[in-house]
PDB file of C-alpha atoms and ligand atoms in Angstrom:
ATOM      1  CA  UNK A   1     -75.062-124.102 -39.052  1.00 46.00           C
ATOM      2  CA  UNK A   2     -74.846-123.548 -42.143  1.00 51.00           C
ATOM      3  CA  UNK A   3     -77.696-120.545 -42.272  1.00 53.00           C
ATOM      4  CA  UNK A   4     -75.682-119.268 -39.233  1.00 46.00           C
ATOM      5  CA  UNK A   5     -72.222-118.752 -41.573  1.00 45.00           C
ATOM      6  CA  UNK A   6     -74.472-117.612 -43.888  1.00 45.00           C
ATOM      7  CA  UNK A   7     -76.040-114.719 -41.470  1.00 43.00           C
ATOM      8  CA  UNK A   8     -72.295-113.950 -40.223  1.00 43.00           C
ATOM      9  CA  UNK A   9     -71.152-113.466 -43.827  1.00 41.00           C
ATOM     10  CA  UNK A  10     -73.941-111.135 -44.277  1.00 43.00           C
ATOM     11  CA  UNK A  11     -73.998-109.468 -40.870  1.00 39.00           C
ATOM     12  CA  UNK A  12     -70.531-109.027 -42.003  1.00 41.00           C
ATOM     13  CA  UNK A  13     -70.889-107.387 -45.450  1.00 41.00           C
ATOM     14  CA  UNK A  14     -73.413-105.199 -44.362  1.00 42.00           C
ATOM     15  CA  UNK A  15     -71.180-103.928 -41.614  1.00 41.00           C
ATOM     16  CA  UNK A  16     -68.345-103.060 -43.988  1.00 39.00           C
ATOM     17  CA  UNK A  17     -71.066-101.586 -46.186  1.00 43.00           C
ATOM     18  CA  UNK A  18     -72.045 -99.483 -43.033  1.00 42.00           C
ATOM     19  CA  UNK A  19     -68.603 -99.105 -41.986  1.00 41.00           C
ATOM     20  CA  UNK A  20     -66.389 -97.664 -45.671  1.00 41.00           C
ATOM     21  CA  UNK A  21     -68.687 -94.120 -45.896  1.00 41.00           C
ATOM     22  CA  UNK A  22     -67.752 -93.216 -42.395  1.00 41.00           C
ATOM     23  CA  UNK A  23     -63.685 -94.500 -42.704  1.00 42.00           C
ATOM     24  CA  UNK A  24     -63.869 -92.192 -46.247  1.00 43.00           C
ATOM     25  CA  UNK A  25     -65.434 -89.332 -44.472  1.00 44.00           C
ATOM     26  CA  UNK A  26     -63.451 -89.224 -42.116  1.00 44.00           C
ATOM     27  CA  UNK A  27     -60.371 -88.763 -44.026  1.00 44.00           C
ATOM     28  CA  UNK A  28     -62.328 -86.628 -46.705  1.00 45.00           C
ATOM     29  CA  UNK A  29     -62.183 -84.524 -43.839  1.00 83.00           C
ATOM     30  CA  UNK A  30     -58.662 -83.102 -44.011  1.00 97.00           C
ATOM     31  CA  UNK A  31     -57.229 -82.602 -47.242  1.00 97.00           C
ATOM     32  CA  UNK A  32     -53.376 -82.937 -48.112  1.00 98.00           C
ATOM     33  CA  UNK A  33     -51.933 -81.474 -50.613  1.00 98.00           C
ATOM     34  CA  UNK A  34     -48.793 -82.656 -51.882  1.00 98.00           C
ATOM     35  CA  UNK A  35     -46.912 -79.111 -51.675  1.00 98.00           C
ATOM     36  CA  UNK A  36     -44.445 -78.824 -55.535  1.00 98.00           C
ATOM     37  CA  UNK A  37     -45.258 -82.773 -55.191  1.00 98.00           C
ATOM     38  CA  UNK A  38     -42.821 -84.675 -52.713  1.00 98.00           C
ATOM     39  CA  UNK A  39     -40.917 -81.693 -52.425  1.00 98.00           C
ATOM     40  CA  UNK A  40     -39.431 -82.704 -49.412  1.00 98.00           C
ATOM     41  CA  UNK A  41     -37.731 -85.965 -50.729  1.00 98.00           C
ATOM     42  CA  UNK A  42     -36.860 -84.796 -54.823  1.00 98.00           C
ATOM     43  CA  UNK A  43     -36.169 -81.376 -56.339  1.00 98.00           C
ATOM     44  CA  UNK A  44     -39.493 -79.537 -56.112  1.00 98.00           C
ATOM     45  CA  UNK A  45     -42.250 -79.226 -58.920  1.00 98.00           C
ATOM     46  CA  UNK A  46     -39.838 -82.181 -61.462  1.00 98.00           C
ATOM     47  CA  UNK A  47     -42.362 -84.948 -62.906  1.00 98.00           C
ATOM     48  CA  UNK A  48     -40.240 -87.419 -60.718  1.00 98.00           C
ATOM     49  CA  UNK A  49     -41.342 -85.237 -57.042  1.00 98.00           C
ATOM     50  CA  UNK A  50     -45.002 -85.298 -58.803  1.00 98.00           C
ATOM     51  CA  UNK A  51     -45.040 -89.150 -59.498  1.00 98.00           C
ATOM     52  CA  UNK A  52     -43.898 -89.919 -56.110  1.00 98.00           C
ATOM     53  CA  UNK A  53     -46.211 -87.381 -54.880  1.00 98.00           C
ATOM     54  CA  UNK A  54     -49.037 -89.630 -56.150  1.00 98.00           C
ATOM     55  CA  UNK A  55     -47.451 -93.018 -54.785  1.00 98.00           C
ATOM     56  CA  UNK A  56     -48.482 -91.230 -51.481  1.00 98.00           C
ATOM     57  CA  UNK A  57     -51.997 -90.967 -52.120  1.00 98.00           C
ATOM     58  CA  UNK A  58     -52.150 -87.088 -51.444  1.00 98.00           C
ATOM     59  CA  UNK A  59     -55.992 -85.451 -52.274  1.00 98.00           C
ATOM     60  CA  UNK A  60     -54.250 -83.011 -54.588  1.00 98.00           C
ATOM     61  CA  UNK A  61     -51.133 -82.226 -55.787  1.00 99.00           C
ATOM     62  CA  UNK A  62     -49.987 -78.675 -56.419  1.00 99.00           C
ATOM     63  CA  UNK A  63     -48.658 -76.690 -59.524  1.00 98.00           C
ATOM     64  CA  UNK A  64     -47.462 -73.465 -59.442  1.00 99.00           C
ATOM     65  CA  UNK A  65     -47.745 -71.806 -63.104  1.00 99.00           C
ATOM     66  CA  UNK A  66     -45.142 -69.218 -64.724  1.00 98.00           C
ATOM     67  CA  UNK A  67     -45.438 -68.441 -68.333  1.00 99.00           C
ATOM     68  CA  UNK A  68     -42.818 -69.348 -70.947  1.00 98.00           C
ATOM     69  CA  UNK A  69     -41.806 -66.885 -73.465  1.00 98.00           C
ATOM     70  CA  UNK A  70     -44.261 -68.970 -76.167  1.00 98.00           C
ATOM     71  CA  UNK A  71     -47.157 -68.641 -73.452  1.00 98.00           C
ATOM     72  CA  UNK A  72     -46.609 -72.185 -72.621  1.00 98.00           C
ATOM     73  CA  UNK A  73     -47.703 -72.857 -68.663  1.00 98.00           C
ATOM     74  CA  UNK A  74     -44.433 -73.650 -66.863  1.00 99.00           C
ATOM     75  CA  UNK A  75     -44.785 -75.628 -63.502  1.00 99.00           C
ATOM     76  CA  UNK A  76     -41.990 -73.634 -61.696  1.00 98.00           C
ATOM     77  CA  UNK A  77     -42.146 -71.671 -58.503  1.00 98.00           C
ATOM     78  CA  UNK A  78     -40.526 -68.413 -58.864  1.00 98.00           C
ATOM     79  CA  UNK A  79     -40.877 -66.311 -62.337  1.00 98.00           C
ATOM     80  CA  UNK A  80     -37.048 -66.365 -61.848  1.00 98.00           C
ATOM     81  CA  UNK A  81     -34.545 -69.714 -62.911  1.00 98.00           C
ATOM     82  CA  UNK A  82     -31.753 -68.602 -60.871  1.00 98.00           C
ATOM     83  CA  UNK A  83     -32.049 -71.114 -57.808  1.00 98.00           C
ATOM     84  CA  UNK A  84     -33.639 -74.276 -59.453  1.00 98.00           C
ATOM     85  CA  UNK A  85     -31.604 -74.644 -62.451  1.00 98.00           C
ATOM     86  CA  UNK A  86     -28.292 -74.370 -64.256  1.00 98.00           C
ATOM     87  CA  UNK A  87     -29.737 -71.392 -66.875  1.00 98.00           C
ATOM     88  CA  UNK A  88     -26.543 -69.262 -65.273  1.00 97.00           C
ATOM     89  CA  UNK A  89     -24.009 -71.373 -66.684  1.00 97.00           C
ATOM     90  CA  UNK A  90     -26.138 -72.250 -69.643  1.00 98.00           C
ATOM     91  CA  UNK A  91     -27.425 -69.263 -70.746  1.00 98.00           C
ATOM     92  CA  UNK A  92     -25.025 -66.494 -69.071  1.00 97.00           C
ATOM     93  CA  UNK A  93     -25.963 -63.798 -71.718  1.00 97.00           C
ATOM     94  CA  UNK A  94     -29.740 -63.834 -71.246  1.00 98.00           C
ATOM     95  CA  UNK A  95     -30.167 -62.215 -67.430  1.00 98.00           C
ATOM     96  CA  UNK A  96     -31.584 -59.137 -67.756  1.00 98.00           C
ATOM     97  CA  UNK A  97     -30.258 -55.846 -65.948  1.00 98.00           C
ATOM     98  CA  UNK A  98     -30.883 -57.172 -62.533  1.00 97.00           C
ATOM     99  CA  UNK A  99     -28.477 -60.190 -63.662  1.00 97.00           C
ATOM    100  CA  UNK A 100     -31.636 -62.606 -62.736  1.00 98.00           C
ATOM    101  CA  UNK A 101     -32.564 -65.012 -65.895  1.00 98.00           C
ATOM    102  CA  UNK A 102     -36.758 -65.074 -65.987  1.00 98.00           C
ATOM    103  CA  UNK A 103     -38.729 -67.821 -66.964  1.00 98.00           C
ATOM    104  CA  UNK A 104     -40.706 -65.947 -69.831  1.00 98.00           C
ATOM    105  CA  UNK A 105     -37.848 -64.318 -71.819  1.00 98.00           C
ATOM    106  CA  UNK A 106     -37.040 -68.516 -72.628  1.00 98.00           C
ATOM    107  CA  UNK A 107     -39.110 -70.589 -75.338  1.00 98.00           C
ATOM    108  CA  UNK A 108     -40.442 -73.459 -73.923  1.00 98.00           C
ATOM    109  CA  UNK A 109     -37.796 -75.644 -76.053  1.00 98.00           C
ATOM    110  CA  UNK A 110     -35.026 -73.336 -74.610  1.00 98.00           C
ATOM    111  CA  UNK A 111     -36.373 -74.534 -70.473  1.00 98.00           C
ATOM    112  CA  UNK A 112     -36.568 -78.048 -71.449  1.00 98.00           C
ATOM    113  CA  UNK A 113     -32.570 -77.910 -72.023  1.00 98.00           C
ATOM    114  CA  UNK A 114     -32.109 -76.990 -68.368  1.00 98.00           C
ATOM    115  CA  UNK A 115     -31.276 -79.279 -65.664  1.00 98.00           C
ATOM    116  CA  UNK A 116     -33.417 -78.971 -62.472  1.00 98.00           C
ATOM    117  CA  UNK A 117     -31.707 -79.126 -59.278  1.00 98.00           C
ATOM    118  CA  UNK A 118     -32.642 -79.095 -55.836  1.00 98.00           C
ATOM    119  CA  UNK A 119     -33.588 -75.138 -54.564  1.00 98.00           C
ATOM    120  CA  UNK A 120     -30.659 -73.239 -53.630  1.00 97.00           C
ATOM    121  CA  UNK A 121     -29.024 -70.107 -52.998  1.00 96.00           C
ATOM    122  CA  UNK A 122     -27.799 -68.005 -55.458  1.00 93.00           C
ATOM    123  CA  UNK A 123     -25.308 -66.276 -53.695  1.00 93.00           C
ATOM    124  CA  UNK A 124     -23.882 -68.408 -51.104  1.00 95.00           C
ATOM    125  CA  UNK A 125     -24.788 -72.005 -53.385  1.00 91.00           C
ATOM    126  CA  UNK A 126     -25.837 -73.705 -49.959  1.00 96.00           C
ATOM    127  CA  UNK A 127     -28.683 -75.841 -50.742  1.00 97.00           C
ATOM    128  CA  UNK A 128     -31.920 -74.406 -49.519  1.00 97.00           C
ATOM    129  CA  UNK A 129     -32.934 -77.361 -47.659  1.00 97.00           C
ATOM    130  CA  UNK A 130     -29.626 -79.132 -46.594  1.00 96.00           C
ATOM    131  CA  UNK A 131     -30.766 -82.670 -45.214  1.00 97.00           C
ATOM    132  CA  UNK A 132     -33.174 -83.273 -48.925  1.00 98.00           C
ATOM    133  CA  UNK A 133     -32.416 -84.705 -52.057  1.00 98.00           C
ATOM    134  CA  UNK A 134     -28.322 -83.435 -52.787  1.00 97.00           C
ATOM    135  CA  UNK A 135     -28.320 -80.492 -55.432  1.00 96.00           C
ATOM    136  CA  UNK A 136     -26.826 -80.809 -58.806  1.00 94.00           C
ATOM    137  CA  UNK A 137     -27.408 -84.476 -59.044  1.00 96.00           C
ATOM    138  CA  UNK A 138     -29.005 -86.680 -61.165  1.00 97.00           C
ATOM    139  CA  UNK A 139     -31.473 -85.434 -64.253  1.00 97.00           C
ATOM    140  CA  UNK A 140     -34.240 -83.352 -63.870  1.00 98.00           C
ATOM    141  CA  UNK A 141     -36.204 -81.569 -66.494  1.00 98.00           C
ATOM    142  CA  UNK A 142     -39.174 -78.417 -66.594  1.00 98.00           C
ATOM    143  CA  UNK A 143     -42.635 -79.175 -68.058  1.00 98.00           C
ATOM    144  CA  UNK A 144     -45.663 -78.149 -69.123  1.00 99.00           C
ATOM    145  CA  UNK A 145     -49.119 -77.696 -67.429  1.00 99.00           C
ATOM    146  CA  UNK A 146     -50.709 -80.391 -69.700  1.00 99.00           C
ATOM    147  CA  UNK A 147     -47.591 -82.409 -69.300  1.00 98.00           C
ATOM    148  CA  UNK A 148     -48.137 -82.612 -65.403  1.00 99.00           C
ATOM    149  CA  UNK A 149     -52.071 -82.904 -65.663  1.00 99.00           C
ATOM    150  CA  UNK A 150     -51.473 -85.906 -68.616  1.00 99.00           C
ATOM    151  CA  UNK A 151     -49.066 -87.580 -65.777  1.00 98.00           C
ATOM    152  CA  UNK A 152     -52.084 -87.280 -63.170  1.00 98.00           C
ATOM    153  CA  UNK A 153     -54.942 -88.077 -65.098  1.00 98.00           C
ATOM    154  CA  UNK A 154     -52.777 -91.046 -66.439  1.00 98.00           C
ATOM    155  CA  UNK A 155     -52.261 -92.383 -63.235  1.00 98.00           C
ATOM    156  CA  UNK A 156     -55.960 -92.174 -62.268  1.00 98.00           C
ATOM    157  CA  UNK A 157     -56.470 -94.140 -65.305  1.00 98.00           C
ATOM    158  CA  UNK A 158     -54.097 -97.076 -64.385  1.00 98.00           C
ATOM    159  CA  UNK A 159     -54.344 -96.570 -60.599  1.00 98.00           C
ATOM    160  CA  UNK A 160     -58.394 -96.651 -60.328  1.00 98.00           C
ATOM    161  CA  UNK A 161     -57.766 -93.729 -58.022  1.00 98.00           C
ATOM    162  CA  UNK A 162     -58.874 -89.734 -58.309  1.00 97.00           C
ATOM    163  CA  UNK A 163     -56.172 -88.260 -57.035  1.00 98.00           C
ATOM    164  CA  UNK A 164     -56.814 -83.813 -57.996  1.00 98.00           C
ATOM    165  CA  UNK A 165     -54.628 -81.013 -59.271  1.00 98.00           C
ATOM    166  CA  UNK A 166     -54.708 -77.773 -57.286  1.00 98.00           C
ATOM    167  CA  UNK A 167     -52.878 -74.683 -59.612  1.00 99.00           C
ATOM    168  CA  UNK A 168     -51.162 -71.868 -58.706  1.00 98.00           C
ATOM    169  CA  UNK A 169     -51.219 -68.889 -60.658  1.00 98.00           C
ATOM    170  CA  UNK A 170     -48.038 -66.743 -60.322  1.00 98.00           C
ATOM    171  CA  UNK A 171     -47.552 -63.121 -60.391  1.00 98.00           C
ATOM    172  CA  UNK A 172     -50.661 -62.100 -62.710  1.00 98.00           C
ATOM    173  CA  UNK A 173     -49.614 -58.439 -62.605  1.00 98.00           C
ATOM    174  CA  UNK A 174     -45.989 -58.944 -64.111  1.00 98.00           C
ATOM    175  CA  UNK A 175     -47.634 -61.475 -66.865  1.00 98.00           C
ATOM    176  CA  UNK A 176     -49.622 -58.261 -67.970  1.00 98.00           C
ATOM    177  CA  UNK A 177     -46.639 -56.043 -67.608  1.00 98.00           C
ATOM    178  CA  UNK A 178     -45.166 -58.371 -69.908  1.00 98.00           C
ATOM    179  CA  UNK A 179     -47.980 -58.582 -71.984  1.00 98.00           C
ATOM    180  CA  UNK A 180     -49.563 -61.873 -71.386  1.00 98.00           C
ATOM    181  CA  UNK A 181     -52.870 -62.816 -69.530  1.00 98.00           C
ATOM    182  CA  UNK A 182     -51.587 -65.651 -67.764  1.00 98.00           C
ATOM    183  CA  UNK A 183     -55.157 -66.549 -66.195  1.00 98.00           C
ATOM    184  CA  UNK A 184     -56.790 -66.969 -69.999  1.00 98.00           C
ATOM    185  CA  UNK A 185     -54.004 -69.179 -70.707  1.00 98.00           C
ATOM    186  CA  UNK A 186     -54.092 -71.431 -67.385  1.00 98.00           C
ATOM    187  CA  UNK A 187     -58.233 -72.017 -67.704  1.00 98.00           C
ATOM    188  CA  UNK A 188     -58.125 -72.601 -71.107  1.00 98.00           C
ATOM    189  CA  UNK A 189     -55.557 -75.418 -70.059  1.00 98.00           C
ATOM    190  CA  UNK A 190     -57.763 -76.420 -67.263  1.00 98.00           C
ATOM    191  CA  UNK A 191     -61.188 -76.388 -69.464  1.00 98.00           C
ATOM    192  CA  UNK A 192     -59.500 -78.500 -72.314  1.00 98.00           C
ATOM    193  CA  UNK A 193     -58.665 -81.136 -69.594  1.00 98.00           C
ATOM    194  CA  UNK A 194     -62.198 -81.161 -68.196  1.00 98.00           C
ATOM    195  CA  UNK A 195     -61.467 -79.166 -65.006  1.00 98.00           C
ATOM    196  CA  UNK A 196     -64.315 -76.400 -65.037  1.00 98.00           C
ATOM    197  CA  UNK A 197     -66.649 -76.853 -62.254  1.00 98.00           C
ATOM    198  CA  UNK A 198     -66.450 -77.626 -58.112  1.00 97.00           C
ATOM    199  CA  UNK A 199     -66.721 -81.356 -58.836  1.00 96.00           C
ATOM    200  CA  UNK A 200     -63.953 -81.822 -61.293  1.00 97.00           C
ATOM    201  CA  UNK A 201     -61.040 -82.211 -58.837  1.00 97.00           C
ATOM    202  CA  UNK A 202     -59.086 -79.488 -59.159  1.00 98.00           C
ATOM    203  CA  UNK A 203     -58.577 -76.167 -57.038  1.00 98.00           C
ATOM    204  CA  UNK A 204     -57.302 -73.115 -58.667  1.00 99.00           C
ATOM    205  CA  UNK A 205     -54.898 -70.925 -56.228  1.00 98.00           C
ATOM    206  CA  UNK A 206     -53.851 -67.089 -56.346  1.00 98.00           C
ATOM    207  CA  UNK A 207     -52.699 -64.645 -54.096  1.00 98.00           C
ATOM    208  CA  UNK A 208     -53.426 -61.415 -56.330  1.00 98.00           C
ATOM    209  CA  UNK A 209     -56.530 -60.376 -54.893  1.00 97.00           C
ATOM    210  CA  UNK A 210     -58.295 -58.707 -57.653  1.00 98.00           C
ATOM    211  CA  UNK A 211     -57.018 -61.659 -60.226  1.00 98.00           C
ATOM    212  CA  UNK A 212     -59.160 -64.274 -58.426  1.00 98.00           C
ATOM    213  CA  UNK A 213     -62.209 -61.999 -58.384  1.00 98.00           C
ATOM    214  CA  UNK A 214     -61.688 -61.280 -61.850  1.00 98.00           C
ATOM    215  CA  UNK A 215     -61.121 -65.212 -62.144  1.00 98.00           C
ATOM    216  CA  UNK A 216     -64.750 -65.699 -60.691  1.00 98.00           C
ATOM    217  CA  UNK A 217     -67.027 -62.878 -61.837  1.00 98.00           C
ATOM    218  CA  UNK A 218     -65.151 -61.592 -65.578  1.00 98.00           C
ATOM    219  CA  UNK A 219     -62.998 -64.777 -66.428  1.00 98.00           C
ATOM    220  CA  UNK A 220     -66.495 -66.596 -64.881  1.00 98.00           C
ATOM    221  CA  UNK A 221     -64.778 -69.530 -63.855  1.00 98.00           C
ATOM    222  CA  UNK A 222     -67.046 -71.782 -61.308  1.00 98.00           C
ATOM    223  CA  UNK A 223     -64.000 -74.072 -60.562  1.00 98.00           C
ATOM    224  CA  UNK A 224     -63.082 -74.047 -56.797  1.00 98.00           C
ATOM    225  CA  UNK A 225     -61.202 -70.816 -55.572  1.00 98.00           C
ATOM    226  CA  UNK A 226     -58.725 -70.375 -52.769  1.00 98.00           C
ATOM    227  CA  UNK A 227     -57.672 -66.420 -52.016  1.00 98.00           C
ATOM    228  CA  UNK A 228     -53.858 -67.249 -50.495  1.00 98.00           C
ATOM    229  CA  UNK A 229     -52.971 -64.614 -48.436  1.00 96.00           C
ATOM    230  CA  UNK A 230     -49.738 -63.730 -46.488  1.00 91.00           C
ATOM    231  CA  UNK A 231     -51.055 -61.445 -43.641  1.00 86.00           C
ATOM    232  CA  UNK A 232     -53.760 -61.638 -40.858  1.00 80.00           C
ATOM    233  CA  UNK A 233     -57.056 -60.226 -42.773  1.00 79.00           C
ATOM    234  CA  UNK A 234     -59.847 -58.326 -41.516  1.00 79.00           C
ATOM    235  CA  UNK A 235     -62.977 -59.549 -41.082  1.00 81.00           C
ATOM    236  CA  UNK A 236     -64.431 -57.624 -43.331  1.00 87.00           C
ATOM    237  CA  UNK A 237     -61.950 -58.328 -46.184  1.00 94.00           C
ATOM    238  CA  UNK A 238     -62.457 -62.127 -44.818  1.00 96.00           C
ATOM    239  CA  UNK A 239     -66.456 -61.305 -46.144  1.00 96.00           C
ATOM    240  CA  UNK A 240     -65.359 -59.896 -49.152  1.00 97.00           C
ATOM    241  CA  UNK A 241     -63.455 -63.119 -50.488  1.00 98.00           C
ATOM    242  CA  UNK A 242     -66.183 -65.010 -49.717  1.00 98.00           C
ATOM    243  CA  UNK A 243     -67.730 -63.304 -52.134  1.00 98.00           C
ATOM    244  CA  UNK A 244     -65.968 -65.156 -54.845  1.00 98.00           C
ATOM    245  CA  UNK A 245     -63.934 -67.649 -52.962  1.00 98.00           C
ATOM    246  CA  UNK A 246     -64.375 -70.727 -51.625  1.00 98.00           C
ATOM    247  CA  UNK A 247     -61.949 -71.094 -49.529  1.00 98.00           C
ATOM    248  CA  UNK A 248     -58.486 -69.293 -48.274  1.00 98.00           C
ATOM    249  CA  UNK A 249     -54.872 -71.048 -48.044  1.00 98.00           C
ATOM    250  CA  UNK A 250     -53.057 -68.195 -44.830  1.00 97.00           C
ATOM    251  CA  UNK A 251     -49.391 -68.842 -43.603  1.00 97.00           C
ATOM    252  CA  UNK A 252     -50.023 -71.619 -40.935  1.00 97.00           C
ATOM    253  CA  UNK A 253     -48.958 -68.778 -38.436  1.00 96.00           C
ATOM    254  CA  UNK A 254     -51.874 -66.727 -38.907  1.00 96.00           C
ATOM    255  CA  UNK A 255     -53.733 -69.197 -37.139  1.00 97.00           C
ATOM    256  CA  UNK A 256     -51.971 -69.699 -34.448  1.00 96.00           C
ATOM    257  CA  UNK A 257     -52.348 -66.767 -31.113  1.00 95.00           C
ATOM    258  CA  UNK A 258     -50.040 -66.299 -28.115  1.00 92.00           C
ATOM    259  CA  UNK A 259     -48.439 -69.311 -26.533  1.00 89.00           C
ATOM    260  CA  UNK A 260     -49.706 -69.951 -22.737  1.00 90.00           C
ATOM    261  CA  UNK A 261     -47.172 -71.696 -20.955  1.00 88.00           C
ATOM    262  CA  UNK A 262     -46.336 -74.862 -23.322  1.00 87.00           C
ATOM    263  CA  UNK A 263     -50.064 -74.105 -24.726  1.00 93.00           C
ATOM    264  CA  UNK A 264     -50.844 -73.173 -27.990  1.00 96.00           C
ATOM    265  CA  UNK A 265     -53.442 -70.505 -28.496  1.00 97.00           C
ATOM    266  CA  UNK A 266     -55.633 -69.528 -31.777  1.00 97.00           C
ATOM    267  CA  UNK A 267     -56.752 -66.568 -33.760  1.00 96.00           C
ATOM    268  CA  UNK A 268     -60.414 -66.352 -34.573  1.00 96.00           C
ATOM    269  CA  UNK A 269     -59.673 -66.586 -38.516  1.00 96.00           C
ATOM    270  CA  UNK A 270     -60.647 -70.502 -39.240  1.00 97.00           C
ATOM    271  CA  UNK A 271     -63.772 -69.863 -37.252  1.00 97.00           C
ATOM    272  CA  UNK A 272     -64.245 -66.502 -39.039  1.00 96.00           C
ATOM    273  CA  UNK A 273     -63.715 -68.476 -42.061  1.00 97.00           C
ATOM    274  CA  UNK A 274     -65.913 -71.255 -41.662  1.00 97.00           C
ATOM    275  CA  UNK A 275     -69.251 -68.687 -41.011  1.00 97.00           C
ATOM    276  CA  UNK A 276     -68.436 -67.585 -44.183  1.00 97.00           C
ATOM    277  CA  UNK A 277     -68.521 -71.175 -45.538  1.00 98.00           C
ATOM    278  CA  UNK A 278     -64.653 -70.716 -47.166  1.00 98.00           C
ATOM    279  CA  UNK A 279     -62.567 -73.712 -46.216  1.00 98.00           C
ATOM    280  CA  UNK A 280     -59.256 -72.763 -44.812  1.00 98.00           C
ATOM    281  CA  UNK A 281     -55.741 -74.612 -46.612  1.00 98.00           C
ATOM    282  CA  UNK A 282     -52.976 -73.269 -44.820  1.00 98.00           C
ATOM    283  CA  UNK A 283     -49.140 -73.812 -45.858  1.00 98.00           C
ATOM    284  CA  UNK A 284     -46.572 -75.404 -45.075  1.00 98.00           C
ATOM    285  CA  UNK A 285     -46.072 -78.456 -43.658  1.00 98.00           C
ATOM    286  CA  UNK A 286     -42.548 -79.407 -43.246  1.00 98.00           C
ATOM    287  CA  UNK A 287     -41.058 -82.147 -41.237  1.00 98.00           C
ATOM    288  CA  UNK A 288     -37.899 -80.777 -41.733  1.00 97.00           C
ATOM    289  CA  UNK A 289     -38.549 -76.898 -40.819  1.00 97.00           C
ATOM    290  CA  UNK A 290     -40.751 -77.225 -37.299  1.00 96.00           C
ATOM    291  CA  UNK A 291     -40.787 -73.511 -36.084  1.00 93.00           C
ATOM    292  CA  UNK A 292     -42.247 -72.806 -32.714  1.00 95.00           C
ATOM    293  CA  UNK A 293     -43.376 -77.235 -32.241  1.00 96.00           C
ATOM    294  CA  UNK A 294     -41.275 -79.742 -30.945  1.00 96.00           C
ATOM    295  CA  UNK A 295     -42.577 -82.519 -33.572  1.00 98.00           C
ATOM    296  CA  UNK A 296     -43.761 -82.571 -37.393  1.00 98.00           C
ATOM    297  CA  UNK A 297     -46.828 -84.682 -35.295  1.00 98.00           C
ATOM    298  CA  UNK A 298     -47.252 -81.633 -33.042  1.00 98.00           C
ATOM    299  CA  UNK A 299     -47.117 -79.313 -36.029  1.00 98.00           C
ATOM    300  CA  UNK A 300     -50.008 -80.922 -38.036  1.00 98.00           C
ATOM    301  CA  UNK A 301     -52.267 -82.356 -35.150  1.00 98.00           C
ATOM    302  CA  UNK A 302     -52.115 -78.791 -33.775  1.00 98.00           C
ATOM    303  CA  UNK A 303     -53.354 -76.835 -37.156  1.00 98.00           C
ATOM    304  CA  UNK A 304     -55.638 -79.503 -38.442  1.00 98.00           C
ATOM    305  CA  UNK A 305     -57.074 -80.596 -35.412  1.00 97.00           C
ATOM    306  CA  UNK A 306     -56.857 -78.246 -32.140  1.00 97.00           C
ATOM    307  CA  UNK A 307     -56.929 -75.072 -34.377  1.00 97.00           C
ATOM    308  CA  UNK A 308     -59.619 -77.034 -36.795  1.00 97.00           C
ATOM    309  CA  UNK A 309     -57.653 -76.349 -40.177  1.00 98.00           C
ATOM    310  CA  UNK A 310     -59.592 -77.789 -43.200  1.00 98.00           C
ATOM    311  CA  UNK A 311     -56.418 -79.477 -44.645  1.00 98.00           C
ATOM    312  CA  UNK A 312     -52.840 -78.098 -45.876  1.00 98.00           C
ATOM    313  CA  UNK A 313     -50.032 -77.704 -47.793  1.00 98.00           C
ATOM    314  CA  UNK A 314     -47.147 -80.180 -47.215  1.00 98.00           C
ATOM    315  CA  UNK A 315     -43.784 -80.953 -48.462  1.00 98.00           C
ATOM    316  CA  UNK A 316     -44.158 -84.427 -47.118  1.00 98.00           C
ATOM    317  CA  UNK A 317     -47.293 -85.954 -47.800  1.00 98.00           C
ATOM    318  CA  UNK A 318     -47.112 -89.312 -46.437  1.00 98.00           C
ATOM    319  CA  UNK A 319     -45.748 -88.266 -43.221  1.00 98.00           C
ATOM    320  CA  UNK A 320     -48.604 -86.016 -43.244  1.00 98.00           C
ATOM    321  CA  UNK A 321     -51.271 -88.522 -44.109  1.00 98.00           C
ATOM    322  CA  UNK A 322     -50.007 -90.979 -41.443  1.00 98.00           C
ATOM    323  CA  UNK A 323     -50.911 -88.395 -38.809  1.00 98.00           C
ATOM    324  CA  UNK A 324     -54.220 -87.889 -40.007  1.00 98.00           C
ATOM    325  CA  UNK A 325     -54.804 -91.621 -40.422  1.00 96.00           C
ATOM    326  CA  UNK A 326     -53.964 -91.867 -36.717  1.00 96.00           C
ATOM    327  CA  UNK A 327     -56.229 -89.171 -35.159  1.00 94.00           C
TER     328      UNK A 327
HETATM  329 CA1   CA B   1     -47.680 -72.479 -54.672  1.00 81.83          CA
END
């Protein structure tokens, strides 16, 4: 009897050991990137949105990066401050001739005095996503890339998890015109915090093709690189991306063909990219903006499973992870 129990226990242990890697592999096949943090729930790119995203256990948390006047990499989506902060009331005389306030015209210390809010339209003053966190309430601040990496690495230590970062270099040509080499500054910070190779749980992204190619070929970065794309690339162009990038980040619509009745059809983008060994991480999965889909679940399953993308950027990491788990 006792031997039988031992045998059953041994079987259970070995079946657990066999099933664990399978489960991990299944999850690892689709990558969830917390787009600007858990931005469906808290103002984008705030530390609070990042901590909340972390607790949902996505694979990566995204950082968009723009430089301050004193060359501090700031985590913010635009080169402008007007639609996510109270800069116009705090610094009314610091706009450029176009009436707009630029991150690069303010020191890190000045930027830290601003209040960050849920995104709003500057002209109408209306909140961009009406059902999200109420604009201009509570208290949120801007922060540096270093501060955010320390939050994520600190949580990795205290929770024992290993959640990655997914930084985006914003507008390198604009920064160069302002006399700054944003890529060099960002790469230095990443190196300082131990992100140097494809094993280091960091994916670096950029829309600017020349700049991402330069990051690989001139600045000799060995990081996992993703070429973001706004328009449907020609096959030749895709092959060129594969000479320096490890993946592409297309708009999800680039994966969709014409709808036939109620059936989605797909372009050859994912298959073409996979032939070139490029991963495909489309943007953006928003539960409150469904577009051509009837539900968030339909959007996630269509893009990730029917179109076979490798993952994607979402404002709602918890909802996307739940759907992936059910597959
Ligand atoms: Ca981004």
